[in-house]
Amino acid sequence: MALEHPSTGEGLSAAAFTSSMAQFEIPQGARIAVAVSGGADSMALALLLAEWAPAHKVSLHGLTVDHRLRDAAESEAERVSGWLALRNIPHTTLSWEEGVHLRNVDASPQHAAREARYRLMVEWCVANDCAYLFVAHHADDQVETFLMRLARGSGVDGLAAMSALSSRGSVNLARPLLEFTKEHLIEVCRVHDQDWLNDPSNESEASTRVRFRKAQQMLEKEGLTRQRLLATVRHLRRAKVALDHAVTQLLKASGSLDEFGVVRLTVQALAGAPEEVGLRALSRILAAVSGSTYGPRFESLEGLYGCAVSGPWRDATLHGCFIARGGKDLIVCREAAQIISDQKFVMGINVVWDGRFRVSLRPIGIQRSDQSFTLKRLTPSVWKSLRYEKAAFPLEALPPRVRETLPAIFDSKGLLSIPHAGYMRNNEGKRLRPQVELSGIFGSSLPIRREAAKILQPK
């Protein structure tokens, strides 16, 4: 007999899962990925998606990250790959090479491993034009998240816990199981005669999440049942949606964004909005301009907000951004010194650089190559050397502080292209066409005017 859906009384049937999937509005022909660690939760989600995808003409691909924190991690990933192959689900294993070096550190490597898993999977999704990454967070995870954030004194955003749909850069992170329990997912595996892996770290009381999970038996006796806690989360989520809507309206009415990733926001509009809305708007801008998933710490954000609306003003850096006043506007751009990572890629593959720009090199004609390229920021020394060529650059009038935050493409011979400037070395433009556009994080997390934002394709 199927277990009941906690809020509707419906079991986790194909119909119930299809109903949950409807909220994501995934178009026919789309490519989606599912994160599969091999546990009961992710195996159940993979099975459910494998049944759902063909009926909706959607292509599904499984992703597993070999975190290398345990000797068994590699063999576990191979086992997951075998299980998915039996279900005709294409699968890729991504390796986190740094994990092996963090096994014996004093601090817990779990947070670093979690961020690395998301980074690797999101990078795969971007490279493979996959707009949705599905993860198996469920109702019990939601309750644990709420309790953990309550203990930290979180506000509305934190206590609203996990949303069904969020974003990591240009990739949508989808959670269709938030209204279903762990028992539901185990039942799905059993019905499909599917084994699963048990991660020993999921029982270790060294983990805060595990301790809160085990404390729930006591909370249940005091009336803090799972159903009541989930109802509280839903109430708070409605409040968060209302606040987010107010932020969006403020940004649409009083903000602007250019193709170089610089945001302007009218100070008068910021000061005239309710403080909570103003703080959220500023946080959203800083997260987007820095290419981050989250905004800055509240204390620092509050200080910046106070200076912006009440004064005295002094240019500042925060969360990897440089913030200045320009006339009636607050101007926010990326802080060049915080861009430290070089990123390798190959021809024809999309990559998101610095969390801000989606970049690719497209071959002209039918030629293909596995040649490797590297994305770096446009440093002053590179710009100075280019000026000796006496070429006309549309970036000449751009403030150096902004120009130095733009991507440049290098190959084994040195500088190949500056897409924003329309620059290509020698005759390379006859075989390659660089493309650059603002990453989807600006569209999904910073929905403001984008009249000047466009794909710049050198001719």
Coordinates of C-alpha atoms in Angstrom, one line a residue:
M1 CA 0.0 0.0 0.0
A2 CA 1.4 3.4 -1.0
L3 CA 2.4 5.8 1.7
E4 CA 0.4 9.0 1.8
H5 CA 1.5 12.4 0.6
P6 CA 1.9 14.5 3.8
S7 CA -0.3 17.4 2.6
T8 CA -2.8 15.8 0.2
G9 CA -3.1 12.2 1.4
E10 CA -1.9 11.0 -2.1
G11 CA 0.7 8.3 -2.4
L12 CA 4.0 8.9 -4.3
S13 CA 2.5 7.5 -7.5
A14 CA 3.4 8.5 -11.1
A15 CA 0.4 10.9 -11.0
A16 CA 1.6 12.6 -7.8
F17 CA 5.1 13.0 -9.2
T18 CA 3.8 14.4 -12.5
S19 CA 1.7 16.9 -10.5
S20 CA 4.8 18.0 -8.6
M21 CA 6.8 18.3 -11.9
A22 CA 4.2 20.6 -13.5
Q23 CA 5.5 23.5 -11.4
F24 CA 8.8 23.6 -13.3
E25 CA 7.1 24.1 -16.8
I26 CA 9.8 22.2 -18.6
P27 CA 9.3 22.4 -22.4
Q28 CA 9.4 19.4 -24.7
G29 CA 12.8 18.8 -26.2
A30 CA 14.6 20.1 -23.1
R31 CA 17.6 18.4 -21.6
I32 CA 17.6 17.8 -17.8
A33 CA 20.1 16.2 -15.4
V34 CA 19.6 14.5 -12.1
A35 CA 22.1 14.3 -9.3
V36 CA 22.5 10.7 -8.2
S37 CA 24.7 9.8 -5.2
G38 CA 23.3 6.3 -5.0
G39 CA 21.3 6.8 -1.8
A40 CA 17.6 5.9 -1.7
D41 CA 16.6 9.5 -2.2
S42 CA 18.5 10.1 -5.4
M43 CA 17.9 6.7 -6.8
A44 CA 14.1 7.1 -6.3
L45 CA 14.2 10.5 -8.0
A46 CA 16.2 9.0 -10.9
L47 CA 13.6 6.2 -11.3
L48 CA 10.7 8.7 -11.2
L49 CA 12.3 11.0 -13.7
A50 CA 13.2 8.1 -16.0
E51 CA 9.4 7.3 -16.2
W52 CA 8.4 10.9 -16.5
A53 CA 10.9 12.1 -19.1
P54 CA 9.9 10.0 -22.2
A55 CA 6.2 10.8 -21.8
H56 CA 7.1 14.5 -21.9
K57 CA 9.7 14.2 -24.6
V58 CA 12.5 15.3 -22.3
S59 CA 16.1 14.0 -22.4
L60 CA 17.4 12.8 -19.0
H61 CA 21.1 12.4 -17.9
G62 CA 22.4 11.2 -14.5
L63 CA 25.3 12.9 -12.8
T64 CA 27.4 11.4 -10.0
V65 CA 30.3 13.1 -8.2
D66 CA 33.1 11.0 -7.0
H67 CA 34.1 13.1 -4.0
R68 CA 37.2 11.0 -3.2
L69 CA 36.7 11.6 0.6
R70 CA 36.5 7.8 1.1
D71 CA 38.3 4.9 -0.5
A72 CA 34.9 3.4 -1.5
A73 CA 33.7 6.5 -3.3
E74 CA 35.1 5.5 -6.7
S75 CA 33.5 2.0 -6.6
E76 CA 30.2 3.5 -5.4
A77 CA 30.1 5.8 -8.4
E78 CA 30.8 2.8 -10.7
R79 CA 27.9 0.9 -9.0
V80 CA 25.5 3.8 -9.5
S81 CA 26.6 4.0 -13.2
G82 CA 25.8 0.3 -13.5
W83 CA 22.3 0.7 -11.9
L84 CA 21.4 3.6 -14.2
A85 CA 22.7 1.7 -17.3
L86 CA 20.2 -1.1 -16.5
R87 CA 17.5 1.6 -16.5
N88 CA 18.8 3.0 -19.8
I89 CA 19.7 6.3 -18.2
P90 CA 22.8 8.0 -19.7
H91 CA 25.3 8.7 -16.9
T92 CA 28.5 10.7 -16.2
T93 CA 30.8 10.5 -13.2
L94 CA 32.5 13.8 -12.3
S95 CA 35.6 13.6 -10.0
W96 CA 36.5 16.1 -7.3
E97 CA 40.3 15.8 -7.3
E98 CA 40.8 17.9 -4.2
G99 CA 38.7 15.5 -2.1
V100 CA 41.5 13.1 -1.5
H101 CA 43.7 15.8 0.1
L102 CA 40.9 16.7 2.6
R103 CA 40.3 13.3 4.1
N104 CA 42.4 13.8 7.2
V105 CA 42.0 17.5 7.8
D106 CA 40.8 18.6 11.3
A107 CA 37.8 20.6 10.0
S108 CA 34.9 18.8 8.4
P109 CA 35.3 18.7 4.6
Q110 CA 31.5 18.2 4.1
H111 CA 30.8 21.9 3.2
A112 CA 33.6 22.1 0.7
A113 CA 32.5 18.7 -0.8
R114 CA 28.9 20.0 -1.1
E115 CA 30.0 23.1 -2.9
A116 CA 32.3 21.2 -5.2
R117 CA 29.5 18.7 -6.1
Y118 CA 27.3 21.6 -7.2
R119 CA 30.0 23.4 -9.0
L120 CA 31.0 20.3 -11.0
M121 CA 27.4 19.4 -11.9
V122 CA 26.5 23.0 -12.8
E123 CA 29.6 23.2 -15.0
W124 CA 28.6 20.0 -16.8
C125 CA 25.1 21.3 -17.3
V126 CA 26.3 24.6 -18.8
A127 CA 28.7 22.8 -21.1
N128 CA 26.0 20.5 -22.3
D129 CA 23.1 23.0 -22.7
C130 CA 21.2 21.5 -19.8
A131 CA 19.0 24.1 -18.2
Y132 CA 17.7 22.0 -15.2
L133 CA 19.6 20.0 -12.5
F134 CA 17.2 17.9 -10.3
V135 CA 18.2 17.1 -6.7
A136 CA 16.4 14.8 -4.3
H137 CA 15.8 17.0 -1.2
H138 CA 12.6 15.8 0.5
A139 CA 10.3 16.8 3.3
D140 CA 12.5 15.4 6.1
D141 CA 15.5 17.4 4.7
Q142 CA 13.2 20.5 4.7
V143 CA 12.3 20.0 8.3
E144 CA 16.0 19.6 9.3
T145 CA 17.0 22.7 7.3
F146 CA 14.3 24.7 9.1
L147 CA 15.4 23.6 12.6
M148 CA 19.0 24.2 11.8
R149 CA 18.3 27.8 10.6
L150 CA 16.0 28.4 13.5
A151 CA 18.9 27.5 15.8
R152 CA 21.1 30.1 14.0
G153 CA 18.4 32.8 14.4
S154 CA 17.7 33.1 10.6
G155 CA 15.2 35.5 9.2
V156 CA 12.4 34.9 6.7
D157 CA 14.6 33.7 3.9
G158 CA 16.4 31.1 6.1
L159 CA 13.3 29.8 7.8
A160 CA 11.5 29.5 4.4
A161 CA 14.1 26.7 4.0
M162 CA 14.6 25.2 0.5
S163 CA 12.6 26.4 -2.5
A164 CA 11.3 24.0 -5.2
L165 CA 13.2 26.1 -7.8
S166 CA 16.3 28.1 -7.4
S167 CA 19.3 28.9 -9.6
R168 CA 23.0 28.3 -9.7
G169 CA 24.3 30.6 -12.3
S170 CA 22.4 29.9 -15.5
V171 CA 21.3 26.5 -14.3
N172 CA 17.9 25.9 -12.6
L173 CA 18.1 23.8 -9.5
A174 CA 14.8 21.8 -9.2
R175 CA 13.5 20.0 -6.1
P176 CA 10.3 18.1 -6.9
L177 CA 10.3 16.0 -3.8
L178 CA 9.9 18.6 -1.0
E179 CA 6.4 17.5 -0.2
F180 CA 7.4 13.8 0.0
T181 CA 9.1 11.9 2.9
K182 CA 12.1 9.7 3.1
E183 CA 9.7 6.7 3.6
H184 CA 8.0 7.6 0.3
L185 CA 11.4 7.4 -1.5
I186 CA 12.4 4.1 0.0
E187 CA 9.1 2.7 -1.0
V188 CA 9.7 3.8 -4.6
C189 CA 13.0 1.9 -4.6
R190 CA 11.4 -1.2 -3.2
V191 CA 8.6 -1.1 -5.7
H192 CA 11.1 -0.9 -8.5
D193 CA 13.3 -3.6 -6.9
Q194 CA 16.2 -1.1 -6.8
D195 CA 19.1 -1.3 -4.3
W196 CA 20.7 1.8 -2.9
L197 CA 23.9 2.8 -1.1
N198 CA 24.2 3.8 2.6
D199 CA 26.7 6.6 3.3
P200 CA 28.1 6.1 6.8
S201 CA 28.5 9.9 7.2
N202 CA 24.6 10.1 7.3
E203 CA 24.6 8.5 10.7
S204 CA 27.6 10.4 12.2
E205 CA 26.6 12.7 15.1
A206 CA 29.6 14.9 14.1
S207 CA 27.1 16.3 11.5
T208 CA 24.8 19.1 12.7
R209 CA 22.1 17.8 10.4
V210 CA 22.2 14.3 11.8
R211 CA 21.9 15.6 15.4
F212 CA 18.8 17.6 14.4
R213 CA 17.4 14.6 12.7
K214 CA 17.7 12.5 15.8
A215 CA 16.3 15.2 18.0
Q216 CA 13.0 15.2 16.1
Q217 CA 11.6 12.3 18.1
M218 CA 11.6 14.5 21.2
L219 CA 10.1 17.4 19.2
E220 CA 7.3 15.2 17.9
K221 CA 6.3 14.4 21.5
E222 CA 6.0 18.1 22.2
G223 CA 3.7 18.7 19.2
L224 CA 6.3 19.9 16.8
T225 CA 5.4 17.3 14.2
R226 CA 6.7 17.1 10.7
Q227 CA 3.4 18.2 9.3
R228 CA 3.2 21.3 11.5
L229 CA 6.8 22.3 10.8
L230 CA 6.2 21.9 7.1
A231 CA 3.1 24.0 7.4
T232 CA 5.2 26.7 9.1
V233 CA 7.8 26.5 6.3
R234 CA 5.0 27.0 3.7
H235 CA 3.7 30.1 5.6
L236 CA 7.2 31.6 5.6
R237 CA 7.7 30.8 2.0
R238 CA 4.6 32.8 1.0
A239 CA 6.0 35.7 3.0
K240 CA 9.3 35.3 1.2
V241 CA 7.6 35.3 -2.2
A242 CA 5.8 38.5 -1.4
L243 CA 9.1 40.2 -0.4
D244 CA 10.9 38.9 -3.4
H245 CA 8.1 40.3 -5.6
A246 CA 8.5 43.8 -4.0
V247 CA 12.3 43.6 -4.6
T248 CA 11.7 42.7 -8.3
Q249 CA 9.4 45.6 -8.8
L250 CA 11.9 48.0 -7.2
L251 CA 14.7 46.7 -9.4
K252 CA 12.6 46.8 -12.6
A253 CA 11.5 50.4 -11.9
S254 CA 14.8 51.9 -10.7
G255 CA 17.6 49.7 -11.8
S256 CA 19.6 49.1 -15.0
L257 CA 22.2 46.7 -16.2
D258 CA 24.7 46.9 -19.1
E259 CA 26.5 44.3 -21.1
F260 CA 29.6 44.6 -19.0
G261 CA 27.8 43.4 -15.8
V262 CA 27.6 46.9 -14.2
V263 CA 24.4 47.6 -12.2
R264 CA 22.9 51.0 -11.4
L265 CA 20.2 51.6 -8.8
T266 CA 18.6 54.9 -8.0
V267 CA 19.5 55.9 -4.5
Q268 CA 16.2 57.7 -3.9
A269 CA 14.2 54.6 -4.9
L270 CA 16.4 52.5 -2.5
A271 CA 15.9 54.9 0.4
G272 CA 12.1 55.2 -0.3
A273 CA 11.5 51.4 -0.2
P274 CA 10.7 49.6 3.1
E275 CA 14.0 48.8 4.7
E276 CA 13.6 45.0 4.4
V277 CA 12.9 45.4 0.6
G278 CA 15.9 47.8 0.2
L279 CA 18.3 45.4 2.0
R280 CA 17.1 42.5 -0.1
A281 CA 17.5 44.5 -3.3
L282 CA 21.1 45.4 -2.4
S283 CA 21.9 41.8 -1.5
R284 CA 20.5 40.5 -4.7
I285 CA 22.6 43.0 -6.7
L286 CA 25.8 42.1 -4.9
A287 CA 25.2 38.4 -5.4
A288 CA 24.6 38.8 -9.1
V289 CA 27.4 41.2 -9.8
S290 CA 29.9 39.0 -7.9
G291 CA 28.6 35.8 -9.6
S292 CA 27.8 34.3 -6.2
T293 CA 24.9 32.1 -5.2
Y294 CA 24.3 34.0 -2.0
G295 CA 24.5 37.5 -0.8
P296 CA 26.9 39.0 1.9
R297 CA 26.6 38.6 5.6
F298 CA 23.8 40.7 7.1
E299 CA 25.9 42.9 9.3
S300 CA 28.1 44.1 6.4
L301 CA 25.0 44.5 4.2
E302 CA 23.3 46.6 6.8
G303 CA 26.3 48.9 7.1
L304 CA 26.5 49.4 3.3
Y305 CA 22.7 50.1 3.1
G306 CA 22.9 52.7 5.9
C307 CA 25.7 54.6 4.2
A308 CA 23.8 54.5 0.9
V309 CA 20.5 55.8 2.2
S310 CA 21.6 58.0 5.1
G311 CA 25.3 58.8 4.5
P312 CA 28.0 59.8 4.8
W313 CA 28.9 58.0 1.6
R314 CA 32.3 56.6 0.9
D315 CA 33.1 54.2 -2.0
A316 CA 33.4 50.6 -0.7
T317 CA 34.1 47.0 -1.5
L318 CA 31.9 44.2 -0.3
H319 CA 31.2 40.6 -1.4
G320 CA 33.6 40.8 -4.3
C321 CA 32.1 44.0 -5.6
F322 CA 33.1 47.7 -5.9
I323 CA 30.3 50.1 -4.9
A324 CA 30.4 53.8 -5.8
R325 CA 28.0 56.8 -6.2
G326 CA 27.5 58.3 -9.6
G327 CA 25.1 61.3 -9.5
K328 CA 21.8 60.0 -8.2
D329 CA 22.8 56.3 -8.7
L330 CA 24.5 53.6 -6.7
I331 CA 26.9 51.9 -9.1
V332 CA 28.0 48.3 -8.5
C333 CA 30.7 46.5 -10.5
R334 CA 32.8 43.4 -10.0
E335 CA 36.0 43.9 -8.0
A336 CA 38.8 42.9 -10.3
A337 CA 41.2 41.8 -7.6
Q338 CA 38.7 39.1 -6.5
I339 CA 38.7 37.4 -9.9
I340 CA 41.4 34.8 -9.3
S341 CA 40.4 31.7 -11.3
D342 CA 41.5 30.8 -14.8
Q343 CA 39.1 28.5 -16.6
K344 CA 39.9 26.0 -19.3
F345 CA 37.4 25.1 -22.1
V346 CA 37.4 23.6 -25.6
M347 CA 35.9 24.7 -28.9
G348 CA 32.1 24.6 -29.1
I349 CA 31.5 24.2 -25.4
N350 CA 29.7 26.8 -23.3
V351 CA 31.3 27.9 -20.0
V352 CA 30.3 30.4 -17.3
W353 CA 33.3 32.4 -16.3
D354 CA 33.4 34.1 -12.9
G355 CA 29.7 33.3 -12.4
R356 CA 28.9 36.3 -14.7
F357 CA 29.6 35.7 -18.4
R358 CA 28.6 32.8 -20.6
V359 CA 31.5 32.4 -23.1
S360 CA 32.2 30.1 -26.0
L361 CA 34.3 29.8 -29.1
R362 CA 32.3 28.5 -32.1
P363 CA 34.0 27.1 -35.2
I364 CA 33.2 28.7 -38.5
G365 CA 32.2 25.9 -40.9
I366 CA 32.2 22.3 -40.0
Q367 CA 35.7 22.0 -38.5
R368 CA 36.0 20.8 -34.9
S369 CA 38.9 20.6 -32.6
D370 CA 39.8 19.5 -29.1
Q371 CA 42.2 22.4 -28.7
S372 CA 42.2 23.8 -25.2
F373 CA 41.6 27.5 -24.4
T374 CA 41.8 29.5 -21.2
L375 CA 39.6 32.3 -19.9
K376 CA 41.3 35.0 -17.8
R377 CA 40.5 38.5 -16.8
L378 CA 41.6 41.4 -18.9
T379 CA 44.6 42.6 -16.9
P380 CA 46.2 46.1 -17.3
S381 CA 49.3 44.6 -18.8
V382 CA 47.4 42.8 -21.5
W383 CA 45.4 45.9 -22.4
K384 CA 48.5 48.0 -22.5
S385 CA 50.2 45.6 -25.0
L386 CA 47.1 45.7 -27.2
R387 CA 47.2 49.5 -27.5
Y388 CA 50.5 49.3 -29.2
E389 CA 48.7 47.6 -32.1
K390 CA 46.8 50.9 -32.6
A391 CA 43.6 49.1 -33.2
A392 CA 40.2 50.7 -32.5
F393 CA 38.7 49.2 -29.4
P394 CA 35.2 50.0 -28.2
L395 CA 36.5 49.5 -24.7
E396 CA 38.8 52.5 -24.8
A397 CA 36.3 54.7 -23.0
L398 CA 35.3 52.1 -20.5
P399 CA 36.6 52.8 -16.9
P400 CA 39.6 50.6 -16.2
R401 CA 37.9 49.4 -13.0
V402 CA 35.2 47.8 -15.2
R403 CA 37.4 46.9 -18.2
E404 CA 39.7 44.8 -16.0
T405 CA 36.7 42.6 -14.9
L406 CA 36.0 41.4 -18.5
P407 CA 37.0 38.0 -19.9
A408 CA 39.9 37.4 -22.3
I409 CA 40.6 34.2 -24.2
F410 CA 44.1 32.7 -24.4
D411 CA 45.6 29.8 -26.2
S412 CA 49.1 28.3 -26.3
K413 CA 50.3 31.3 -28.3
G414 CA 49.0 33.9 -25.9
L415 CA 46.1 36.2 -26.1
L416 CA 43.6 35.1 -28.7
S417 CA 40.5 37.2 -28.2
I418 CA 38.7 39.9 -26.2
P419 CA 35.1 39.2 -27.0
H420 CA 33.7 42.4 -25.6
A421 CA 36.1 44.4 -27.7
G422 CA 35.6 42.5 -30.9
Y423 CA 39.3 41.7 -30.9
M424 CA 40.7 38.5 -32.6
R425 CA 44.4 37.8 -33.1
N426 CA 45.5 38.0 -36.8
N427 CA 43.3 35.9 -39.0
E428 CA 41.9 33.7 -36.3
G429 CA 38.5 35.3 -36.9
K430 CA 38.2 33.3 -40.1
R431 CA 38.0 30.0 -38.3
L432 CA 36.6 30.9 -34.8
R433 CA 33.8 33.2 -33.6
P434 CA 33.9 34.1 -29.9
Q435 CA 30.6 34.7 -28.1
V436 CA 29.9 36.3 -24.8
E437 CA 26.7 37.2 -23.0
L438 CA 25.6 37.9 -19.5
S439 CA 25.1 34.7 -17.5
G440 CA 21.5 33.7 -16.7
I441 CA 22.0 34.6 -13.1
F442 CA 21.2 38.2 -14.1
G443 CA 18.0 37.2 -15.7
S444 CA 16.8 34.8 -12.9
S445 CA 18.3 36.5 -9.8
L446 CA 18.4 40.2 -11.0
P447 CA 15.3 40.7 -13.2
I448 CA 15.9 44.4 -14.1
R449 CA 16.1 46.3 -17.3
R450 CA 18.5 44.8 -19.9
E451 CA 18.1 47.1 -22.9
A452 CA 21.9 47.3 -23.3
A453 CA 22.6 43.7 -22.5
K454 CA 23.1 41.6 -25.6
I455 CA 25.3 38.9 -27.1
L456 CA 28.3 40.5 -28.7
Q457 CA 29.6 38.5 -31.7
P458 CA 32.6 39.9 -33.5
K459 CA 32.1 40.0 -37.3

